[in-house]
Structure formats: structure tokens, C-alpha cells
GROMACS .gro file of C-alpha atoms in nm:
model
  365
    1MET     CA    1   0.004  -0.011   0.001
    2SER     CA    2   0.135   0.277  -0.156
    3THR     CA    3   0.135   0.614   0.156
    4SER     CA    4   0.165   1.057   0.120
    5GLU     CA    5   0.239   1.297   0.321
    6PHE     CA    6  -0.149   1.376   0.296
    7ASP     CA    7  -0.196   1.072   0.404
    8SER     CA    8  -0.256   1.256   0.774
    9PHE     CA    9  -0.477   1.503   0.685
   10ARG     CA   10  -0.762   1.262   0.608
   11PRO     CA   11  -1.010   1.205   0.793
   12PRO     CA   12  -1.071   0.883   1.036
   13GLU     CA   13  -1.386   0.628   0.793
   14PRO     CA   14  -1.583   0.500   1.056
   15GLU     CA   15  -1.594   0.170   1.268
   16GLY     CA   16  -1.754  -0.115   1.012
   17GLY     CA   17  -1.688   0.196   0.723
   18LYS     CA   18  -1.477  -0.127   0.510
   19ARG     CA   19  -1.788  -0.354   0.599
   20ARG     CA   20  -2.004  -0.223   0.476
   21ARG     CA   21  -1.921  -0.112   0.159
   22LYS     CA   22  -1.815  -0.493   0.212
   23GLY     CA   23  -2.246  -0.606   0.241
   24VAL     CA   24  -2.349  -0.346  -0.056
   25ARG     CA   25  -2.049  -0.529  -0.315
   26GLY     CA   26  -2.186  -0.888  -0.170
   27ALA     CA   27  -2.541  -0.735  -0.221
   28HIS     CA   28  -2.464  -0.616  -0.556
   29ARG     CA   29  -2.431  -1.044  -0.617
   30GLY     CA   30  -2.737  -1.121  -0.510
   31GLY     CA   31  -2.550  -1.216  -0.155
   32GLY     CA   32  -2.572  -1.089   0.191
   33SER     CA   33  -2.822  -0.907   0.396
   34GLY     CA   34  -2.995  -0.742   0.181
   35SER     CA   35  -2.916  -0.945  -0.167
   36ASP     CA   36  -3.375  -0.940  -0.189
   37GLY     CA   37  -3.326  -0.561  -0.227
   38SER     CA   38  -3.572  -0.471   0.085
   39ARG     CA   39  -3.242  -0.256   0.228
   40GLU     CA   40  -3.280  -0.092  -0.129
   41MET     CA   41  -3.376   0.301  -0.111
   42PRO     CA   42  -3.487   0.404  -0.443
   43MET     CA   43  -3.292   0.674  -0.582
   44VAL     CA   44  -3.588   0.958  -0.669
   45PRO     CA   45  -3.959   0.943  -0.660
   46ASP     CA   46  -4.233   0.804  -0.829
   47ALA     CA   47  -4.250   0.963  -1.100
   48GLU     CA   48  -4.604   1.085  -1.304
   49PHE     CA   49  -4.466   1.288  -1.684
   50THR     CA   50  -4.704   1.563  -1.761
   51SER     CA   51  -4.491   1.709  -2.030
   52TYR     CA   52  -4.116   1.822  -2.058
   53TYR     CA   53  -4.063   2.065  -1.786
   54GLY     CA   54  -4.445   2.171  -1.740
   55ARG     CA   55  -4.434   2.331  -2.047
   56PRO     CA   56  -4.737   2.368  -2.240
   57VAL     CA   57  -4.815   1.967  -2.528
   58VAL     CA   58  -5.017   2.219  -2.769
   59LYS     CA   59  -4.927   2.537  -2.903
   60PRO     CA   60  -5.143   2.809  -2.758
   61ALA     CA   61  -5.331   2.953  -3.050
   62PRO     CA   62  -5.089   3.299  -3.211
   63TRP     CA   63  -5.524   3.487  -3.109
   64GLY     CA   64  -5.475   3.808  -2.992
   65HIS     CA   65  -5.765   4.047  -2.899
   66GLU     CA   66  -5.847   4.112  -3.218
   67VAL     CA   67  -6.011   3.820  -3.266
   68ALA     CA   68  -6.243   3.755  -2.932
   69ALA     CA   69  -6.361   4.119  -3.167
   70TYR     CA   70  -6.439   3.961  -3.427
   71LEU     CA   71  -6.613   3.669  -3.266
   72PHE     CA   72  -6.886   3.894  -3.082
   73LEU     CA   73  -6.899   4.146  -3.408
   74GLY     CA   74  -6.960   3.866  -3.677
   75GLY     CA   75  -7.247   3.744  -3.440
   76VAL     CA   76  -7.362   4.132  -3.378
   77ALA     CA   77  -7.344   4.083  -3.842
   78GLY     CA   78  -7.502   3.772  -3.838
   79GLY     CA   79  -7.729   3.801  -3.577
   80SER     CA   80  -7.862   4.145  -3.755
   81GLY     CA   81  -7.860   4.085  -4.180
   82LEU     CA   82  -8.151   3.850  -4.073
   83LEU     CA   83  -8.356   4.092  -3.866
   84ALA     CA   84  -8.303   4.288  -4.124
   85ALA     CA   85  -8.438   4.036  -4.377
   86GLY     CA   86  -8.740   4.012  -4.095
   87ALA     CA   87  -8.820   4.366  -4.168
   88GLN     CA   88  -8.817   4.362  -4.469
   89LEU     CA   89  -9.057   4.138  -4.550
   90THR     CA   90  -9.304   4.239  -4.238
   91GLY     CA   91  -9.270   4.606  -4.404
   92ARG     CA   92  -9.088   4.714  -4.121
   93LYS     CA   93  -8.869   5.021  -4.251
   94LYS     CA   94  -8.724   5.155  -3.935
   95LEU     CA   95  -8.644   4.755  -3.809
   96ARG     CA   96  -8.500   4.779  -4.143
   97ARG     CA   97  -8.318   5.069  -4.168
   98ASN     CA   98  -8.139   5.021  -3.833
   99THR     CA   99  -8.067   4.681  -3.875
  100ARG     CA  100  -7.941   4.698  -4.186
  101LEU     CA  101  -7.684   5.018  -4.091
  102SER     CA  102  -7.579   4.784  -3.728
  103ALA     CA  103  -7.490   4.489  -3.977
  104LEU     CA  104  -7.322   4.707  -4.240
  105ILE     CA  105  -7.078   4.859  -3.920
  106ALA     CA  106  -7.069   4.571  -3.757
  107VAL     CA  107  -6.897   4.398  -3.987
  108SER     CA  108  -6.667   4.627  -4.195
  109LEU     CA  109  -6.535   4.680  -3.764
  110GLY     CA  110  -6.543   4.306  -3.729
  111ALA     CA  111  -6.290   4.298  -4.102
  112VAL     CA  112  -6.055   4.533  -4.040
  113ALA     CA  113  -6.006   4.339  -3.593
  114LEU     CA  114  -5.952   4.053  -3.870
  115VAL     CA  115  -5.711   4.216  -4.108
  116LYS     CA  116  -5.551   4.312  -3.790
  117ASP     CA  117  -5.460   4.002  -3.688
  118LEU     CA  118  -5.360   3.902  -3.969
  119GLY     CA  119  -5.055   4.169  -3.935
  120ARG     CA  120  -5.162   4.273  -4.319
  121PRO     CA  121  -5.461   4.330  -4.565
  122GLU     CA  122  -5.335   4.118  -4.846
  123ARG     CA  123  -5.395   3.830  -4.666
  124PHE     CA  124  -5.745   3.775  -4.605
  125VAL     CA  125  -5.739   3.815  -4.972
  126ASN     CA  126  -5.449   3.532  -5.071
  127MET     CA  127  -5.744   3.390  -4.841
  128LEU     CA  128  -6.013   3.419  -5.106
  129ARG     CA  129  -5.760   3.197  -5.384
  130THR     CA  130  -5.931   2.893  -5.336
  131VAL     CA  131  -6.304   2.816  -5.181
  132LYS     CA  132  -6.100   2.423  -4.934
  133LEU     CA  133  -6.445   2.263  -4.800
  134THR     CA  134  -6.258   2.179  -4.497
  135SER     CA  135  -6.112   2.479  -4.321
  136PRO     CA  136  -6.329   2.616  -4.165
  137MET     CA  137  -6.103   2.927  -4.167
  138SER     CA  138  -6.140   2.920  -4.623
  139ILE     CA  139  -6.509   2.896  -4.565
  140GLY     CA  140  -6.553   3.195  -4.293
  141SER     CA  141  -6.392   3.406  -4.579
  142TRP     CA  142  -6.615   3.337  -4.798
  143ILE     CA  143  -6.890   3.406  -4.642
  144LEU     CA  144  -6.779   3.728  -4.502
  145SER     CA  145  -6.664   3.858  -4.825
  146LEU     CA  146  -7.030   3.748  -5.009
  147PHE     CA  147  -7.305   3.913  -4.728
  148SER     CA  148  -7.081   4.217  -4.663
  149GLY     CA  149  -7.179   4.264  -5.024
  150GLY     CA  150  -7.485   4.177  -5.046
  151ILE     CA  151  -7.580   4.413  -4.710
  152GLY     CA  152  -7.370   4.676  -4.849
  153ILE     CA  153  -7.569   4.660  -5.156
  154ALA     CA  154  -7.892   4.634  -4.946
  155ALA     CA  155  -7.715   4.999  -4.703
  156VAL     CA  156  -7.619   5.189  -4.970
  157ALA     CA  157  -7.977   5.166  -5.015
  158GLU     CA  158  -8.102   5.383  -4.593
  159ILE     CA  159  -7.828   5.570  -4.717
  160ASP     CA  160  -7.977   5.713  -4.999
  161ARG     CA  161  -8.251   5.763  -4.908
  162MET     CA  162  -8.206   5.830  -4.577
  163THR     CA  163  -7.997   6.152  -4.770
  164GLY     CA  164  -8.300   6.165  -5.020
  165GLU     CA  165  -8.116   6.047  -5.301
  166ARG     CA  166  -7.832   6.281  -5.302
  167ILE     CA  167  -7.546   6.008  -5.325
  168PRO     CA  168  -7.400   6.053  -5.656
  169LEU     CA  169  -7.518   5.709  -5.855
  170GLY     CA  170  -7.711   5.915  -6.134
  171PRO     CA  171  -7.855   5.627  -6.349
  172LEU     CA  172  -7.701   5.343  -6.101
  173ARG     CA  173  -7.986   5.474  -5.813
  174SER     CA  174  -8.261   5.226  -6.096
  175VAL     CA  175  -8.034   4.989  -6.055
  176LEU     CA  176  -8.014   4.969  -5.695
  177ARG     CA  177  -8.287   4.984  -5.598
  178ALA     CA  178  -8.390   4.660  -5.821
  179VAL     CA  179  -8.117   4.495  -5.690
  180GLU     CA  180  -8.165   4.580  -5.293
  181ALA     CA  181  -8.406   4.357  -5.197
  182PRO     CA  182  -8.224   4.046  -5.332
  183ALA     CA  183  -7.970   4.123  -5.122
  184GLY     CA  184  -8.078   4.214  -4.881
  185LEU     CA  185  -8.216   3.874  -4.862
  186GLY     CA  186  -7.885   3.724  -4.973
  187ALA     CA  187  -7.687   3.857  -4.661
  188ALA     CA  188  -8.008   3.731  -4.440
  189VAL     CA  189  -7.913   3.370  -4.600
  190LEU     CA  190  -7.525   3.347  -4.498
  191SER     CA  191  -7.671   3.587  -4.218
  192PRO     CA  192  -7.632   3.234  -3.937
  193PRO     CA  193  -7.350   3.071  -4.121
  194LEU     CA  194  -7.187   3.445  -4.046
  195ALA     CA  195  -7.257   3.450  -3.715
  196VAL     CA  196  -7.168   3.021  -3.616
  197TYR     CA  197  -6.833   2.950  -3.834
  198THR     CA  198  -6.663   3.110  -3.584
  199ALA     CA  199  -6.783   2.852  -3.358
  200VAL     CA  200  -6.603   2.625  -3.607
  201LEU     CA  201  -6.341   2.783  -3.658
  202LEU     CA  202  -6.297   2.750  -3.249
  203THR     CA  203  -6.303   2.395  -3.209
  204ASP     CA  204  -6.131   2.267  -3.470
  205THR     CA  205  -5.781   2.352  -3.343
  206ALA     CA  206  -5.590   2.166  -3.060
  207THR     CA  207  -5.650   2.415  -2.781
  208PRO     CA  208  -5.876   2.129  -2.447
  209THR     CA  209  -6.185   2.382  -2.409
  210TRP     CA  210  -6.220   2.480  -2.773
  211ASN     CA  211  -6.194   2.115  -2.894
  212ALA     CA  212  -6.390   1.961  -2.610
  213ALA     CA  213  -6.734   2.172  -2.680
  214TYR     CA  214  -6.699   2.112  -3.057
  215ARG     CA  215  -7.057   1.908  -3.050
  216ASP     CA  216  -7.233   2.249  -2.918
  217LEU     CA  217  -7.081   2.574  -2.909
  218PRO     CA  218  -7.234   2.592  -3.208
  219PHE     CA  219  -7.606   2.625  -3.060
  220VAL     CA  220  -7.412   2.806  -2.801
  221PHE     CA  221  -7.358   3.107  -3.080
  222VAL     CA  222  -7.613   3.131  -3.263
  223SER     CA  223  -7.779   3.207  -2.937
  224SER     CA  224  -7.512   3.454  -2.830
  225ALA     CA  225  -7.557   3.656  -3.159
  226SER     CA  226  -7.886   3.642  -3.184
  227LEU     CA  227  -7.873   3.838  -2.838
  228ALA     CA  228  -7.685   4.108  -2.984
  229ALA     CA  229  -7.837   4.172  -3.236
  230SER     CA  230  -8.194   4.165  -3.075
  231GLY     CA  231  -8.035   4.403  -2.840
  232LEU     CA  232  -7.937   4.632  -3.053
  233ALA     CA  233  -8.255   4.609  -3.222
  234MET     CA  234  -8.358   4.759  -2.896
  235ILE     CA  235  -8.150   5.001  -2.850
  236THR     CA  236  -8.168   5.244  -3.183
  237THR     CA  237  -8.632   5.085  -3.251
  238PRO     CA  238  -8.832   5.275  -3.158
  239VAL     CA  239  -9.023   5.015  -3.009
  240SER     CA  240  -9.366   5.044  -3.194
  241GLU     CA  241  -9.150   4.812  -3.495
  242ALA     CA  242  -8.920   4.647  -3.251
  243GLY     CA  243  -9.207   4.393  -3.120
  244PRO     CA  244  -8.965   4.085  -3.349
  245ALA     CA  245  -8.652   4.218  -3.194
  246ARG     CA  246  -8.796   4.171  -2.832
  247LYS     CA  247  -8.925   3.824  -2.940
  248LEU     CA  248  -8.599   3.694  -3.078
  249ALA     CA  249  -8.467   3.835  -2.755
  250VAL     CA  250  -8.604   3.637  -2.531
  251ILE     CA  251  -8.588   3.241  -2.725
  252GLY     CA  252  -8.181   3.459  -2.744
  253ALA     CA  253  -8.135   3.424  -2.373
  254VAL     CA  254  -8.359   3.059  -2.298
  255GLY     CA  255  -8.165   2.937  -2.556
  256ASP     CA  256  -7.799   3.112  -2.443
  257LEU     CA  257  -7.874   3.017  -2.046
  258ILE     CA  258  -7.929   2.667  -2.193
  259SER     CA  259  -7.727   2.575  -2.515
  260ALA     CA  260  -7.415   2.752  -2.275
  261ARG     CA  261  -7.555   2.443  -1.994
  262PHE     CA  262  -7.605   2.152  -2.205
  263THR     CA  263  -7.222   2.277  -2.369
  264GLU     CA  264  -7.050   2.197  -2.031
  265PHE     CA  265  -7.242   1.914  -1.955
  266ARG     CA  266  -7.086   1.668  -2.169
  267MET     CA  267  -6.778   1.890  -2.208
  268ASP     CA  268  -6.512   1.615  -2.013
  269PRO     CA  269  -6.469   1.744  -1.675
  270VAL     CA  270  -6.123   1.885  -1.676
  271THR     CA  271  -6.159   2.079  -1.991
  272ARG     CA  272  -6.441   2.287  -1.871
  273GLU     CA  273  -6.242   2.445  -1.556
  274PRO     CA  274  -6.086   2.692  -1.751
  275LEU     CA  275  -6.479   2.861  -1.699
  276HIS     CA  276  -6.522   2.843  -1.410
  277HIS     CA  277  -6.181   3.054  -1.267
  278GLY     CA  278  -6.014   3.323  -1.300
  279ARG     CA  279  -6.153   3.563  -1.593
  280PRO     CA  280  -6.247   3.379  -1.778
  281GLY     CA  281  -6.528   3.242  -1.467
  282TRP     CA  282  -6.567   3.579  -1.376
  283LEU     CA  283  -6.708   3.672  -1.795
  284LEU     CA  284  -6.869   3.392  -1.802
  285GLN     CA  285  -7.090   3.433  -1.477
  286THR     CA  286  -7.135   3.759  -1.564
  287SER     CA  287  -7.274   3.648  -1.842
  288GLU     CA  288  -7.599   3.480  -1.779
  289ILE     CA  289  -7.659   3.693  -1.512
  290LEU     CA  290  -7.733   3.978  -1.801
  291ALA     CA  291  -7.860   3.764  -1.982
  292ALA     CA  292  -8.142   3.660  -1.792
  293ALA     CA  293  -8.198   4.021  -1.697
  294GLY     CA  294  -8.233   4.127  -2.001
  295GLY     CA  295  -8.430   3.870  -2.123
  296LEU     CA  296  -8.682   3.899  -1.838
  297GLY     CA  297  -8.675   4.289  -1.919
  298ALA     CA  298  -8.764   4.264  -2.287
  299LEU     CA  299  -9.083   3.987  -2.175
  300LEU     CA  300  -9.200   4.235  -1.912
  301GLY     CA  301  -9.123   4.553  -1.978
  302GLY     CA  302  -8.971   4.593  -2.396
  303HIS     CA  303  -9.315   4.790  -2.433
  304ARG     CA  304  -9.120   5.103  -2.275
  305ARG     CA  305  -8.911   5.340  -2.464
  306ASP     CA  306  -8.643   5.280  -2.135
  307ILE     CA  307  -8.641   5.023  -2.068
  308ALA     CA  308  -8.638   4.833  -2.399
  309ALA     CA  309  -8.333   4.979  -2.438
  310LEU     CA  310  -8.082   4.943  -2.104
  311SER     CA  311  -8.306   4.531  -2.180
  312GLY     CA  312  -8.120   4.591  -2.563
  313LEU     CA  313  -7.708   4.723  -2.376
  314THR     CA  314  -7.755   4.463  -2.167
  315LEU     CA  315  -7.843   4.187  -2.434
  316LEU     CA  316  -7.571   4.274  -2.635
  317THR     CA  317  -7.292   4.340  -2.326
  318ALA     CA  318  -7.455   3.947  -2.192
  319SER     CA  319  -7.285   3.863  -2.598
  320ALA     CA  320  -6.988   3.990  -2.577
  321MET     CA  321  -6.815   3.930  -2.296
  322LEU     CA  322  -6.974   3.532  -2.294
  323ARG     CA  323  -6.778   3.572  -2.629
  324PHE     CA  324  -6.413   3.709  -2.483
  325GLY     CA  325  -6.490   3.465  -2.158
  326PHE     CA  326  -6.492   3.203  -2.360
  327PHE     CA  327  -6.212   3.274  -2.606
  328GLU     CA  328  -5.963   3.388  -2.313
  329ALA     CA  329  -6.095   3.003  -2.125
  330GLY     CA  330  -5.935   2.845  -2.432
  331LYS     CA  331  -5.622   2.994  -2.445
  332GLU     CA  332  -5.613   2.932  -2.015
  333SER     CA  333  -5.624   2.565  -2.124
  334ALA     CA  334  -5.334   2.586  -2.325
  335ARG     CA  335  -5.082   2.751  -2.174
  336ASP     CA  336  -5.122   2.425  -1.863
  337PRO     CA  337  -5.100   2.061  -1.986
  338ARG     CA  338  -5.252   1.971  -1.795
  339TYR     CA  339  -5.587   2.008  -1.973
  340THR     CA  340  -5.460   1.831  -2.199
  341MET     CA  341  -5.277   1.527  -2.087
  342GLU     CA  342  -5.551   1.433  -1.878
  343PRO     CA  343  -5.877   1.416  -2.064
  344GLN     CA  344  -5.645   1.214  -2.363
  345LYS     CA  345  -5.591   0.922  -2.054
  346ARG     CA  346  -5.969   0.961  -1.962
  347ARG     CA  347  -6.049   0.836  -2.320
  348LEU     CA  348  -5.738   0.629  -2.451
  349ALA     CA  349  -5.908   0.360  -2.098
  350ALA     CA  350  -6.222   0.383  -2.206
  351ARG     CA  351  -6.131   0.245  -2.577
  352ARG     CA  352  -5.936   0.009  -2.389
  353ALA     CA  353  -6.231  -0.080  -2.172
  354ALA     CA  354  -6.463  -0.103  -2.413
  355GLY     CA  355  -6.160  -0.329  -2.641
  356ILE     CA  356  -6.046  -0.089  -2.925
  357THR     CA  357  -5.641  -0.240  -2.853
  358SER     CA  358  -5.552  -0.295  -3.257
  359ASP     CA  359  -5.531   0.045  -3.349
  360SER     CA  360  -5.203   0.300  -3.345
  361ILE     CA  361  -5.347   0.446  -3.068
  362THR     CA  362  -5.409   0.210  -2.804
  363THR     CA  363  -5.165  -0.085  -2.864
  364VAL     CA  364  -4.880  -0.104  -2.670
  365ASP     CA  365  -4.512  -0.190  -2.748
   0.00000   0.00000   0.00000
């Protein structure tokens, strides 16, 4: 054994240290005390896989609040276009004028918000180069464009009458009068798709909370659009002509409350959690309260101008809060890997329990 002048500085070895080391070597060979592994301690605790360093499993949608505003404004435009067609067919001129103008303003502001989120206007134009039936974005761009054209023609005719035909249209005025009615009805045909396609756009993503509502969110968005359009019409139109708007407000409020609850009931218990926590939870809960209050106001006091206007404002706010709340809840769910992985594990376990084990999803190596 070699020695060194530094051996004097080495701390003394504990008594029996050599024997312990020998015992450990013997255990690894399968003999001696602890050879059955009963004395071995795990170096790390049992770990449950979540995600790589807790990072999101899915990439959050890169959409800002401009997209949430577009969701709301699209509902206003779609509902207003449908109300305008009803007013056109029943001879309610003031309701027809106000809803046509509301639809044009809403769809214009919505297009601005969409282009702002895209970054450059030409990106929207590029989406119109083809028609892709499997893409909600492609179909939605065409719905938005065609609806804007139809409601734009009808609204220009209303503005021309409001100004005493002072718009310098010349011989085009007779053409405008001829195509006004078909354009208004054509916009009405596209009104429901405009109000609902944004729900399909959200649920077609991998965002957990949005995707989990794919079966029922279109019904929620239709009810929300009814709230917004009828509320705006009750604000802008005299009660003598706002009868259809009041009826739509009551139907929309009932539909909104029922469809929202039914949608949550059919979602995975984990993916619906963001709908009840934080800012999204507050927005959605307040939206339900306002929808119920606005619907009751339209039903019981809608024949009074002041109550009708207040109820309309309440319904309009309820619709906006629902769209923004659901939008933010989806973004929250994408940030936490738990909302992606736990529902996946439950779906996988359900498939295996049902005996589905021969596909690439459930195959175990």
C-alpha cells in the first residue's frame, strides 16, 4: 500500500466502514444482507409524466383580442342581417334600416379586427384565392366577403334614402333599387353561417377547452348572436317596430342559458374547469346573469322605451362577455399541460375498456 505525506490530513474512516462497503458489494452480487433488495432505497421518487419541464403540450393559438372582438362582431352582423330580412318582409322600415346599418358597421369593424390580427390586408385576400371545404378559415372568409357585399348594397340604399337621394349615383340609382331587396335577402341567407362558423373555427383547433365543445358550441354562438342583434335593435329602434327584436331577445336568452349549460355538461370535467376560474369564469358567469336579466326586461318591460334600451344594452354586453370569456378560457387551457393530457388518458382508458386495442392509438408495445 502506498503512503503519502497528505495521508495525515485524511479524516478517519468510521468504524465498520469497510464492512458496510463489503456488504453492499455482496448485495449487488446477489448474496449477503439485503440481497433481496429489501434494504435498497430509491434514488428518486416515483414520477408521473406531465410534459417536458411543465411546458404546454399544444401550442397556444397566436390570436389576440382582435380575434375575440371579431367573434363578437360577427355575431352582431349575422343576427342583424337576419332581423333586417324579417323587417324587409314585414314592412318595418325603421327596423329594416337600423338593422341593415348595424350589420354593415359590425361586419366592417369585424373585418378591420381580423385584418389587424393577420398583420397585412393581403393575407385576407390570399385566403380568397381558393375554396377549401375542409378549412373553416377558408369557408369563413368567403362567407364574410359575400355577406359584406349583400348587406353593403342594402345599407347603401338605406343611406341614399336617408340623405334624400343626394348621393351622386346617377343612372345607378335605379339599378340599386332593383338589387336592394335580393341583396338583403341574400345577406340573410348567409347570416346564420356568419354567426356560427367562428364556433367551428375555434373547435377545429387542438386547444383543449375549445375542442371539447365541438358538438355544441355552434348552438351557443347562435344564441349569443341573437342576444347581440336583438339587443342592438332594441336600443336603436322605436318600440312600435321593435317587436320582432324583443321576441328574438327572449328566445335568444333562453337558448343562451340552456345551450351554455348543456355544452358544459357534455365537456370533459377537466377541460371545462377554465370556464369557471379566473377572468374567463367571471366573464361567463356575469354573461349568464346579464342574459337572464335582459331577457326578462325584454319580456316584461320591452314596450317601454327606456326599459327596452336598458335591456338591449344588457343583452349586447352579455353576448360580448360570453365570446370574450370562452375565448380566454381556451387560451388558458392551452397553457397548462394538464388540460391536454388528463382527458387524453381518460379517452385512452375508455377505448381499452371497450376492447379497442388493435389500432395505433391503443396499441401497447
